[in-house]
XYZ file of C-alpha atoms in Angstrom:
577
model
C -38.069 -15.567 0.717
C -36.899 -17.188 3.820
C -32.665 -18.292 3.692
C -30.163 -18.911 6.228
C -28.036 -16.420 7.729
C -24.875 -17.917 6.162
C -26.602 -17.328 2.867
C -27.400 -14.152 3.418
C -23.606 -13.359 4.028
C -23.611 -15.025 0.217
C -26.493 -12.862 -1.383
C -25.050 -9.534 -0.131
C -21.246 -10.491 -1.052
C -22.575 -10.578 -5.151
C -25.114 -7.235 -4.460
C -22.149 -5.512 -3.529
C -20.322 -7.255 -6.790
C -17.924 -9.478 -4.855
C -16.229 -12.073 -6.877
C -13.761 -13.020 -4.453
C -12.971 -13.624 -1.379
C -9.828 -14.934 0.396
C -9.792 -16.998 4.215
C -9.094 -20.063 5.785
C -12.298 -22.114 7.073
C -12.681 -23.048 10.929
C -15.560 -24.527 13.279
C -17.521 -21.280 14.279
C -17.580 -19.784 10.001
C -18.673 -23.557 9.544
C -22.300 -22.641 7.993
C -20.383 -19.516 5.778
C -17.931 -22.031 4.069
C -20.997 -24.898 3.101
C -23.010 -21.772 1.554
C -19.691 -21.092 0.054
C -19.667 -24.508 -1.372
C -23.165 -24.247 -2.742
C -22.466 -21.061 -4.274
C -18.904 -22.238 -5.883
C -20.019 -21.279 -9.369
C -21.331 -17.620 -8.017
C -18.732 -16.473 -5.785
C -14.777 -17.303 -5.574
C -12.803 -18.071 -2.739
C -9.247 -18.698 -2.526
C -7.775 -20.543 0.367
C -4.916 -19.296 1.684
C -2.035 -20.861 3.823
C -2.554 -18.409 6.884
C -5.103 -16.140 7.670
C -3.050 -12.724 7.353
C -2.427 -14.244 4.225
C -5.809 -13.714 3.308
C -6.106 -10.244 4.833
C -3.084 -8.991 2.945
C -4.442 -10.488 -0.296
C -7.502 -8.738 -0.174
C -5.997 -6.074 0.710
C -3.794 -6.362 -2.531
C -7.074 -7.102 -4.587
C -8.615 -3.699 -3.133
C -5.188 -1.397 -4.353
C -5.219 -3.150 -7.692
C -8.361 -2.568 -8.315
C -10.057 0.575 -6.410
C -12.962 -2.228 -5.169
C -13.276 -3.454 -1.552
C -11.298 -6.740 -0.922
C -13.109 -9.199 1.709
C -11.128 -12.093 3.545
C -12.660 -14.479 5.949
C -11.784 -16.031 8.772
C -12.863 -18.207 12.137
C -13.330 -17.268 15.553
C -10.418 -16.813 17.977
C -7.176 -17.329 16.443
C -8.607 -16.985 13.601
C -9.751 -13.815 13.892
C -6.650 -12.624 15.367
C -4.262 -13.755 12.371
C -6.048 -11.275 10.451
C -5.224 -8.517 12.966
C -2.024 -7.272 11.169
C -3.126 -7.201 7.756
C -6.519 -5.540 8.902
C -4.046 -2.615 10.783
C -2.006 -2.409 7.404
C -4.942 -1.428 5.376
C -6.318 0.938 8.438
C -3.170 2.691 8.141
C -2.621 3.504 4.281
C -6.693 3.481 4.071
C -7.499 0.184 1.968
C -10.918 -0.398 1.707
C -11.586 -4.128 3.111
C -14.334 -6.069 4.792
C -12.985 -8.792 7.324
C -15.628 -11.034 7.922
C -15.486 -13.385 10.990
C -17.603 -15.629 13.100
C -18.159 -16.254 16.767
C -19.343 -18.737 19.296
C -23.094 -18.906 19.377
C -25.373 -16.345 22.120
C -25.582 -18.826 24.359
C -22.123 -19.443 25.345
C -20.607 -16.045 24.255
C -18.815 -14.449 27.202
C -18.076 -17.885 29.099
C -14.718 -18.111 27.818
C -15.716 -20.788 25.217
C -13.353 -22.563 23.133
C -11.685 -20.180 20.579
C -13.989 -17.376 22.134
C -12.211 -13.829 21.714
C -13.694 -10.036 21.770
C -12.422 -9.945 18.311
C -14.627 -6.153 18.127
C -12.381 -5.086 20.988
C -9.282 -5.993 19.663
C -9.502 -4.178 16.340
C -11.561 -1.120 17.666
C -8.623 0.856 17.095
C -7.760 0.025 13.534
C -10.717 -0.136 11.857
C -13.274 2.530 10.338
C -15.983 0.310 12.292
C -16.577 -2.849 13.238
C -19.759 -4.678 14.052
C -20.767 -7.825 16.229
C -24.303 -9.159 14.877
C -26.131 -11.140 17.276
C -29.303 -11.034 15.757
C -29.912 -12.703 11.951
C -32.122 -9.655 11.221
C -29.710 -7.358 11.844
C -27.528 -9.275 8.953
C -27.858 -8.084 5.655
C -28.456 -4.551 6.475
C -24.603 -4.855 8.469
C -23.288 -5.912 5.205
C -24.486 -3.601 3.462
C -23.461 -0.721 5.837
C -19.903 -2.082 6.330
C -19.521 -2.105 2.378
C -20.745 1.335 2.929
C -18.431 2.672 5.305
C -15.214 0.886 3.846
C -15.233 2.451 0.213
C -16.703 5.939 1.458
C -14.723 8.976 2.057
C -11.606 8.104 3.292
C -11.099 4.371 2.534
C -10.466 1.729 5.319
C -11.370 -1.987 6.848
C -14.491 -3.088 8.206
C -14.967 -6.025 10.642
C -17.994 -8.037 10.354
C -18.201 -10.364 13.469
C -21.280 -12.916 13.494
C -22.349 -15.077 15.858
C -22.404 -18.676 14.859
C -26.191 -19.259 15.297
C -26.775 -16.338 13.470
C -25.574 -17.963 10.510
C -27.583 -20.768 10.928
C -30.998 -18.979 11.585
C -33.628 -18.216 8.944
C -34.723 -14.781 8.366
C -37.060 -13.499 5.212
C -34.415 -11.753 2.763
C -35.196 -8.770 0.821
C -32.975 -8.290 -2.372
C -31.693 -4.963 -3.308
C -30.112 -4.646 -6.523
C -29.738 -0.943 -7.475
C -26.161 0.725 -5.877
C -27.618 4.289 -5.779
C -31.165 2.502 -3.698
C -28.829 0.434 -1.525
C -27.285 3.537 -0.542
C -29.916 6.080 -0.604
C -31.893 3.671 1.947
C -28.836 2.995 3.565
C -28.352 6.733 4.493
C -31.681 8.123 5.075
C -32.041 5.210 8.171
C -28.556 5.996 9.587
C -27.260 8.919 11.154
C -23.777 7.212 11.043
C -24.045 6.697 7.778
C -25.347 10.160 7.403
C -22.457 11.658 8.205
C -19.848 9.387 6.418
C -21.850 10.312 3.613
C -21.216 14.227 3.640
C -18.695 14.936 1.242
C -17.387 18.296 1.857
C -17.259 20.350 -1.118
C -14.909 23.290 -1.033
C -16.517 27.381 -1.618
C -15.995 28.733 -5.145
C -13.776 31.080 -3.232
C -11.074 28.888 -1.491
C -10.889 27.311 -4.285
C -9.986 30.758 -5.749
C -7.133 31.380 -3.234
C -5.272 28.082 -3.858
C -4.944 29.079 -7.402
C -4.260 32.680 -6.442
C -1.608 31.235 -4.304
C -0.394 28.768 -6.625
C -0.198 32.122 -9.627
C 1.663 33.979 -7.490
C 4.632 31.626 -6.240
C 7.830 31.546 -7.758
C 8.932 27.920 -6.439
C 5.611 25.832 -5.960
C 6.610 22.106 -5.231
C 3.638 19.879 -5.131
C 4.080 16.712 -2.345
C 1.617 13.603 -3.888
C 0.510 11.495 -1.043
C -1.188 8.010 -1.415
C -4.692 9.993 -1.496
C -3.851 10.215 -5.509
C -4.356 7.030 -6.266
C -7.335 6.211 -3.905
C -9.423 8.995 -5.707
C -7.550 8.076 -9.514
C -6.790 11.912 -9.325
C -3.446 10.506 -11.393
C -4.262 12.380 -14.757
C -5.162 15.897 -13.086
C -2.413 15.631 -10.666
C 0.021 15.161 -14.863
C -2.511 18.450 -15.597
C -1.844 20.913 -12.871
C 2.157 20.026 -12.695
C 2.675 20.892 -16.661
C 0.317 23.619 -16.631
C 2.042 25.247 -13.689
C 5.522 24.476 -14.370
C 4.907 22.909 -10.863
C 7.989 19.996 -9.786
C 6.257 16.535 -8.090
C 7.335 14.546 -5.579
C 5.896 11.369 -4.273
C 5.688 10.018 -0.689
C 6.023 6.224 -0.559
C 2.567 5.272 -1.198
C 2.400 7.611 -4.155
C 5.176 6.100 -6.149
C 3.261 5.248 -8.902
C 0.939 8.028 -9.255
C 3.413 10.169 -11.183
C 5.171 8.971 -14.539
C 8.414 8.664 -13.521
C 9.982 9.786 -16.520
C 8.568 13.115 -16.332
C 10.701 15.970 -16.022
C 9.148 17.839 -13.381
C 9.250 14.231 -11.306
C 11.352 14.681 -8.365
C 10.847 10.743 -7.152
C 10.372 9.980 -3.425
C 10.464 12.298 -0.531
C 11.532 12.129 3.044
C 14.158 9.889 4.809
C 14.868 8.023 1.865
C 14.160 10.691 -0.673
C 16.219 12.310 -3.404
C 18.040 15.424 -2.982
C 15.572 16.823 -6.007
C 12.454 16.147 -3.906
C 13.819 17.214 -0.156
C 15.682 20.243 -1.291
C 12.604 20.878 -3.306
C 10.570 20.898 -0.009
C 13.158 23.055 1.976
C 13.731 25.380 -0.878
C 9.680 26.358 -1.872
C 8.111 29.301 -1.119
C 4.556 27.175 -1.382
C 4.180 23.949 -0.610
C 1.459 22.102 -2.064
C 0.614 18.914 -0.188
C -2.373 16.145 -1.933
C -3.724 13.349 -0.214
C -0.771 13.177 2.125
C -0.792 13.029 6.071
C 2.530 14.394 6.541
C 4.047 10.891 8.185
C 7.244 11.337 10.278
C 9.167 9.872 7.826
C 8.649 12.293 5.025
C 8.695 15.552 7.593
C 11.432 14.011 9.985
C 12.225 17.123 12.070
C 8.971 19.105 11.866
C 10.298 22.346 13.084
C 11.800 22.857 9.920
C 10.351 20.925 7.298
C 9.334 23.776 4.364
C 10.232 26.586 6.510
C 10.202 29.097 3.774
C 6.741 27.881 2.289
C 3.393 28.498 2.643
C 1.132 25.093 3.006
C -1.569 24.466 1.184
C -3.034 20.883 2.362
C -5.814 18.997 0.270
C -7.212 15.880 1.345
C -10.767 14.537 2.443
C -9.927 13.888 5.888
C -10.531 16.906 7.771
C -8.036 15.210 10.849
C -5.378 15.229 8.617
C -5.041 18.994 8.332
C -2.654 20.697 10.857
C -2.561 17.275 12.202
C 1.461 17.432 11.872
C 2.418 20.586 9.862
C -0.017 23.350 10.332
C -1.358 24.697 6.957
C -1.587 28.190 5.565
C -4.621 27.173 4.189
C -6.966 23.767 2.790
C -9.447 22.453 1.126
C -10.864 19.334 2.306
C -12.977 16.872 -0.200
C -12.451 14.356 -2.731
C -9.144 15.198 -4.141
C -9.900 14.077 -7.811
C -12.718 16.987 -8.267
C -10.757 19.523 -6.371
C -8.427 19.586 -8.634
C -10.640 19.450 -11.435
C -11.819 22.883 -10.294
C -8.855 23.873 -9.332
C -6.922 23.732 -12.358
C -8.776 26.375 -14.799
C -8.148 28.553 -12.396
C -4.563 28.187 -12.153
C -2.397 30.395 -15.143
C 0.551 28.721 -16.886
C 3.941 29.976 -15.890
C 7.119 29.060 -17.146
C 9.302 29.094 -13.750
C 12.374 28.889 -15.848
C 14.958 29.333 -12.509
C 12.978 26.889 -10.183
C 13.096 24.104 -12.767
C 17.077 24.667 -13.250
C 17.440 24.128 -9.577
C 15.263 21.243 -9.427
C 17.237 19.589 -12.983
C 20.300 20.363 -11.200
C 19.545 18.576 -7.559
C 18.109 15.553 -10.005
C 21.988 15.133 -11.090
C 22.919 14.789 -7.798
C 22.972 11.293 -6.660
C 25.380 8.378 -4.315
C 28.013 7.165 -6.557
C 27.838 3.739 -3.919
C 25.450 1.962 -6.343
C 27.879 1.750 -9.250
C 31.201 0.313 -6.671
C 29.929 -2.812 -5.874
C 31.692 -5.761 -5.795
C 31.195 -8.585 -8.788
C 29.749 -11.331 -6.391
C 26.905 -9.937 -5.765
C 23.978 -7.691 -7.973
C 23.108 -4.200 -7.259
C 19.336 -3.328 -6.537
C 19.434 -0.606 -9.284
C 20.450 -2.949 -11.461
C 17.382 -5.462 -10.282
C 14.392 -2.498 -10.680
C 16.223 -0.876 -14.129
C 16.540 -5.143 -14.919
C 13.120 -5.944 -13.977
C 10.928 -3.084 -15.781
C 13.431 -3.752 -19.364
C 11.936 -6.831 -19.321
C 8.323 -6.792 -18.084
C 7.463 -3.578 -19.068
C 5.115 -0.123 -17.576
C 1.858 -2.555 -16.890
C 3.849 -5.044 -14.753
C 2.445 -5.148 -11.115
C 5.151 -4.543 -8.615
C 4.578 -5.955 -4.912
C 7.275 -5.390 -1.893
C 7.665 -6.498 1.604
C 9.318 -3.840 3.946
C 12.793 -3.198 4.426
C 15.798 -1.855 2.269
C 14.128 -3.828 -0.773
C 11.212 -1.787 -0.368
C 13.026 1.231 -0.245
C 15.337 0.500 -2.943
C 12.537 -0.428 -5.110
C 10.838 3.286 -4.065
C 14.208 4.752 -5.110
C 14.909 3.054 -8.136
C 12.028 1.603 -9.967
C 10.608 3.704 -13.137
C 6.698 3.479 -12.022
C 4.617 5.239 -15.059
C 1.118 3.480 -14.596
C -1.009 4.001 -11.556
C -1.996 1.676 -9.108
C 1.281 -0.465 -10.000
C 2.969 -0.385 -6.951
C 2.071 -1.990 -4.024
C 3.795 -2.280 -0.929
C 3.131 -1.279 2.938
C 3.522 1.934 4.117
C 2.241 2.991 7.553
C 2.636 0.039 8.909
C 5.632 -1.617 7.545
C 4.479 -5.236 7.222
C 6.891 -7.501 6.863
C 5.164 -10.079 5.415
C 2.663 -8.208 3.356
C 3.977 -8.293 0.105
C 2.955 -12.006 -0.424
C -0.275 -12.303 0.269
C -0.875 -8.779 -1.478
C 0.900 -10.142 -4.881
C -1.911 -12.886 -5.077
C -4.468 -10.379 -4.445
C -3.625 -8.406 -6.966
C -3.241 -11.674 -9.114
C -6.719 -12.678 -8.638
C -8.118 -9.220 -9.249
C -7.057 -9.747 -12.951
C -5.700 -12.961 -14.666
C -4.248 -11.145 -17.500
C -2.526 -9.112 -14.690
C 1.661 -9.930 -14.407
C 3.250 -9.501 -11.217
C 6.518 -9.521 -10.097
C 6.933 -9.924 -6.342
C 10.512 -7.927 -4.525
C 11.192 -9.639 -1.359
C 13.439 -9.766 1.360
C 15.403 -12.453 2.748
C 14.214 -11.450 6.258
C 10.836 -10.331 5.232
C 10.353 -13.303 3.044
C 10.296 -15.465 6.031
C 7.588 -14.626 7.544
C 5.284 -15.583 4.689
C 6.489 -18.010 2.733
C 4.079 -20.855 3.339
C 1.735 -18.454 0.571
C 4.147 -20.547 -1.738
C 1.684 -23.344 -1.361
C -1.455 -21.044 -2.092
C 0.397 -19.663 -5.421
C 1.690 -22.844 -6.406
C -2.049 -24.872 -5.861
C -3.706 -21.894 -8.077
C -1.092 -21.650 -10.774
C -0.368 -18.010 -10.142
C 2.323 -16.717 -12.788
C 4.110 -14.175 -9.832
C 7.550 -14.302 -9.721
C 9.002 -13.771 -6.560
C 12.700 -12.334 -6.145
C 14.263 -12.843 -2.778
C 16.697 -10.056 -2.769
C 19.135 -12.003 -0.188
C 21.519 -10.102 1.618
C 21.749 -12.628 4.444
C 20.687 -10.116 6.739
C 17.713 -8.174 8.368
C 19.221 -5.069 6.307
C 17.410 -2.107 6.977
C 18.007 -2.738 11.015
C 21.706 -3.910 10.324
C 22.024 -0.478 8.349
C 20.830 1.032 11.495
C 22.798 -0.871 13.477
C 26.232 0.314 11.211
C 25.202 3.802 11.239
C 24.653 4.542 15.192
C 24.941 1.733 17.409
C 28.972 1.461 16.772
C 28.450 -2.015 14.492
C 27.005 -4.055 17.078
C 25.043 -6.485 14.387
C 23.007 -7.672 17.179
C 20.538 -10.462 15.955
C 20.484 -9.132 12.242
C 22.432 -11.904 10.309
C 20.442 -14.663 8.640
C 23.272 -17.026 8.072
C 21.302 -19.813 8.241
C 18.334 -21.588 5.634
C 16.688 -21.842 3.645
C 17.791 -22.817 0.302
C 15.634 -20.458 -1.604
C 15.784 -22.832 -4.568
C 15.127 -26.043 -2.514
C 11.645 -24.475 -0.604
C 10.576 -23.288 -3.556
C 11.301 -26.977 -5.714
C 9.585 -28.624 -2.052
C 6.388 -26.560 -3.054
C 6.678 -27.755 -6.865
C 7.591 -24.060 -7.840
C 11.020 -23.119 -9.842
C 14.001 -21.662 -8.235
C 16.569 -19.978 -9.393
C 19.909 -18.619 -8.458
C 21.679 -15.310 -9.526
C 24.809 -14.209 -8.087
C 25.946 -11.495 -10.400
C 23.939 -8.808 -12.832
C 24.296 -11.107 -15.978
C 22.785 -14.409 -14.223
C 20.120 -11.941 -12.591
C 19.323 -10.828 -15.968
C 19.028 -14.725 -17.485
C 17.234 -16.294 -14.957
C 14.500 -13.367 -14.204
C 13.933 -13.227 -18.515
C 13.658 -16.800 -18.178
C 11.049 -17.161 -15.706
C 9.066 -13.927 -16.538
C 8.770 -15.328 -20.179
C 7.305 -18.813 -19.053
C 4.290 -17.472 -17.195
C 4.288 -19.629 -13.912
C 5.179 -19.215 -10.286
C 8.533 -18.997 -9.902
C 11.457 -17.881 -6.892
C 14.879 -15.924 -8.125
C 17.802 -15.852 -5.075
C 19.251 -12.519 -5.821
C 22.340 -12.498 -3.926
C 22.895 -8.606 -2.838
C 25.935 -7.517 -0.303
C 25.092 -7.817 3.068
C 26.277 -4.008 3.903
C 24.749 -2.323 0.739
C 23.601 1.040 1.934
C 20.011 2.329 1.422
C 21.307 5.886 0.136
C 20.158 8.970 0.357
C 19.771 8.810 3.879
C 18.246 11.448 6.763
C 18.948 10.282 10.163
C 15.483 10.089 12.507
C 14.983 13.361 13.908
C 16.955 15.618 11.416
C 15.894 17.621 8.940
C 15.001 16.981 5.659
C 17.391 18.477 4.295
C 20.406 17.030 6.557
C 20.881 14.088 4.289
C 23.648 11.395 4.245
C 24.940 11.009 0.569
C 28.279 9.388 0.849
C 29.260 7.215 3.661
C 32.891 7.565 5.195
C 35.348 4.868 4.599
C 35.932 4.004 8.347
C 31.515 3.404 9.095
C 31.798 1.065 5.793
C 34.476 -0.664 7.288
């Protein structure tokens, strides 16, 4: 059957079981938004108040829920609003599609109004992008950029299509069957090909990372954010108890560990515990899983695990000895590695190693419990926060000392329930991902940890969760100050709070009431505790000012460019003051 371009962009969205998508509608994605219109009761679309609003939320949708998230957007600015949020799920490997139109053949390259190389600009942070100039090229682009973005290591795909492209007619062949759209999609694509080899690890390297594992005496496992992607989360719980083994998390692995587990050291790296980066220092094998070894967990690499041997696991063969050189690795899909890895590996009891690790666990800042009465400590908000919404509650961040406080403090035992920006560190993420993962699931609850500064930059997605009714509650931890910088700022420029105060608007409380959404105000633990009860329990949008002190510390700390193990516990009386 003959259709338009624009609906083929609509028949291969459902094949590859799209239910949403998120954008913002301009001239050149014109013909895309009227087949969206005629297929309102097939496929969903959510309009957003800014394009990286709609980038970020399917980028939220895609974390939630394992599934590619696709946004849309226009040509030239357009397009480039969704740079950011496309880079953010590049860089923690989020499997998107970013679809996008252009000016028509005829006038591309003439500098035509809202004309940009939009394929040139993202080159660099995507898995691949495409420009399709031809309407019979269409379908099968969909189908390969679907393809690429969920396969092997996860990442965004840019779809750019010319604007007469979506108005041509081209005979459309269905394909209905996953395994036929791939198996087609493979055998005509050398690319494609070679995304498609999934390296699967010899019977006898597998052997020597048990052997390994058997014969250490302090084996500390490092979770990465490849954990989650490959829902490796229950043999990950199988291979620390059966091996006495302790696990730490990096940032984007937060939630892939129960918290409450004994052998759960928490976070690792500049913000880490003293369990997790004494763990690292102290190992005699270091076992490393769906991690790329960022600077901010090794700091100085020269002697990050110097007494261990590494063993790295992860499906990107450029990860390994990318940053730490490895001992040895095994590179594949991390979930059935470790399913063949574990009946190898003998239980062991480790009695000494886990009385180390239980005794660096005890050792914490006291700063967290001086604070003055004015203000509420972040502790208090995560501990506050999961007593009253509970293990299955979502949990969105922006970046900054929120984030990390958040990381630090909040008891994550259910996958996939943390979401927040790593590589990158979006400010202005957090947002946009919190309706994502909204729309992924109606029954889902999410709770939205913001800062003041952060909070800023994408607060016009008030209107967006206010128009759909979306029951996120967003708490503004406001410290009146860009407070991860100003921390920096304390610490080694000699106090010079250069550009870091936000002394000035909004009234939380009044832009949220201007949007028809609840505020609240909490200056102390027991108001915090009220309001955020209050507004959890009535199931609609809502805004909570959490005032916080504008020099609380984000403790432990390891300055850039020391080691791990160089960490800053307790901060002297004269930097505080």
């Amino acid at each position: 059957m003959k259709i338009t371009g624009s609906q083929v962009v609509i028949e291969c969205l459902i094949e590859q079981g799209v239910d949403t998508v998120f954008g913002y509608p301009g001239g050149n994605i014109l013909n895309i938004y009227d087949a969206l219109y005629k297929n309102s009761g097939r496929i969903n679309h959510i309009l957003t108040a800014h394009e990286q609003g709609a980038a970020h939320a399917a980028d939220g949708y895609a974390r939630a829920t394992g599934r590619v998230g696709v946004c849309m957007a226009t040509s030239g600015p357009g397009a480039t609003n969704l740079v950011t949020g496309i880079a953010t799920a590049y860089m923690d490997s989020s499997p998107i599609v970013a679809i996008t139109c252009n000016v028509p053949n005829n006038l591309l390259g003439k500098d035509t109004f809202q004309e940009i190389d939009i394929t040139g600009v993202t080159m660099p942070i995507t898995k691949q992008n495409f420009m399709v100039r031809d309407v019979k090229d269409l379908a099968k682009t969909i189908r390969e950029a679907f393809f690429i973005a969920k396969t092997g290591r996860p990442g965004p795909v840019l779809i750019d299509i010319l604007k007469d492209v979506t108005a041509a007619e081209v005979e459309f062949e269905p394909l209905s069957k996953e395994n036929e759209r791939n198996g087609i999609l493979i055998e005509n694509h050398s690319n494609l090909k070679r995304i498609a080899e999934i390296n699967i690890p010899s019977e006898e390297n597998i052997k020597k990372v048990a052997e390994l594992i058997n014969n250490s005496e302090r084996p500390f496992i490092y979770a990465g954010g490849g954990i989650g992607i490959s829902g490796a989360e229950k043999e990950l719980l199988e291979l620390a108890e059966k091996a006495n083994i302790p696990v730490s998390e990096s940032l984007m692995a937060r939630s892939s560990f129960p918290a409450n587990h004994p052998l759960c050291t928490w976070m690792i790296g500049m913000h880490g515990t003293k369990a997790s980066n004494m763990g690292v220092t102290e190992c005699d094998l270091l076992i490393s899983l769906g991690s790329r070894f960022s600077d901010r967990v090794i700091l100085d690499s020269s002697k990050f695990a110097q007494n261990a041997k590494v063993v790295h696991i992860d499906i990107d063969p450029a990860e390994i000895n990318k940053n730490i050189p490895a001992y040895t690795s095994l590179v594949g899909d991390l979930k059935q590695i470790l399913n063949r890895l574990i009946p190898s590996v003998e239980k062991k009891e480790r009695k000494k190693w886990i009385e180390q690790i239980q005794a660096w666990k005890k050792e914490y800042p006291e700063c967290y419990d001086k604070k003055p009465e004015h203000s509420i400590n972040p502790k208090f908000i995560c501990e506050c926060i999961n007593k009253i919404a509970g293990e299955n509650t979502f949990i969105t961040t922006e970046v900054g000392q929120h984030q990390m406080w958040t990381a630090q403090f909040y008891p994550f035992t259910k996958p996939r329930t943390f979401i927040t920006s790593g590589g990158l560190g979006t400010m202005g993420f957090g947002t946009g991902a919190a309706m994502g993962v909204q729309f992924a699931d109606k029954n889902n609850r999410v709770v939205h940890i913001a800062g003041d500064g952060s909070f800023r930059m994408n607060c016009n997605e008030l209107a967006t969760i206010q128009h759909y009714n979306l029951p996120i509650v967003i708490i503004v931890v406001d410290n009146h100050a860009l407070g991860n910088v100003r921390m920096w700022q304390r610490l080694f420029y000699g106090k010079r709070f250069s550009q870091t105060t936000l002394d000035f608007g909004p009234d939380w409380c009044k832009l949220a009431d201007a949007y028809g959404i609840k505020g609240y105000k909490a200056s102390n633990a027991k108001e915090f505790e009220k309001v955020f009860k209050e507004a959890f329990e009535a199931k609609k949008p809502a805004v909570i000012d959490a005032e916080v002190d504008i020099d609380e510390m984000v403790l432990p700390m390891v300055p850039g460019g020391k080691p791990i193990y160089d960490m800053i516990m307790k901060l002297s009386e004269e930097v505080m003051n």
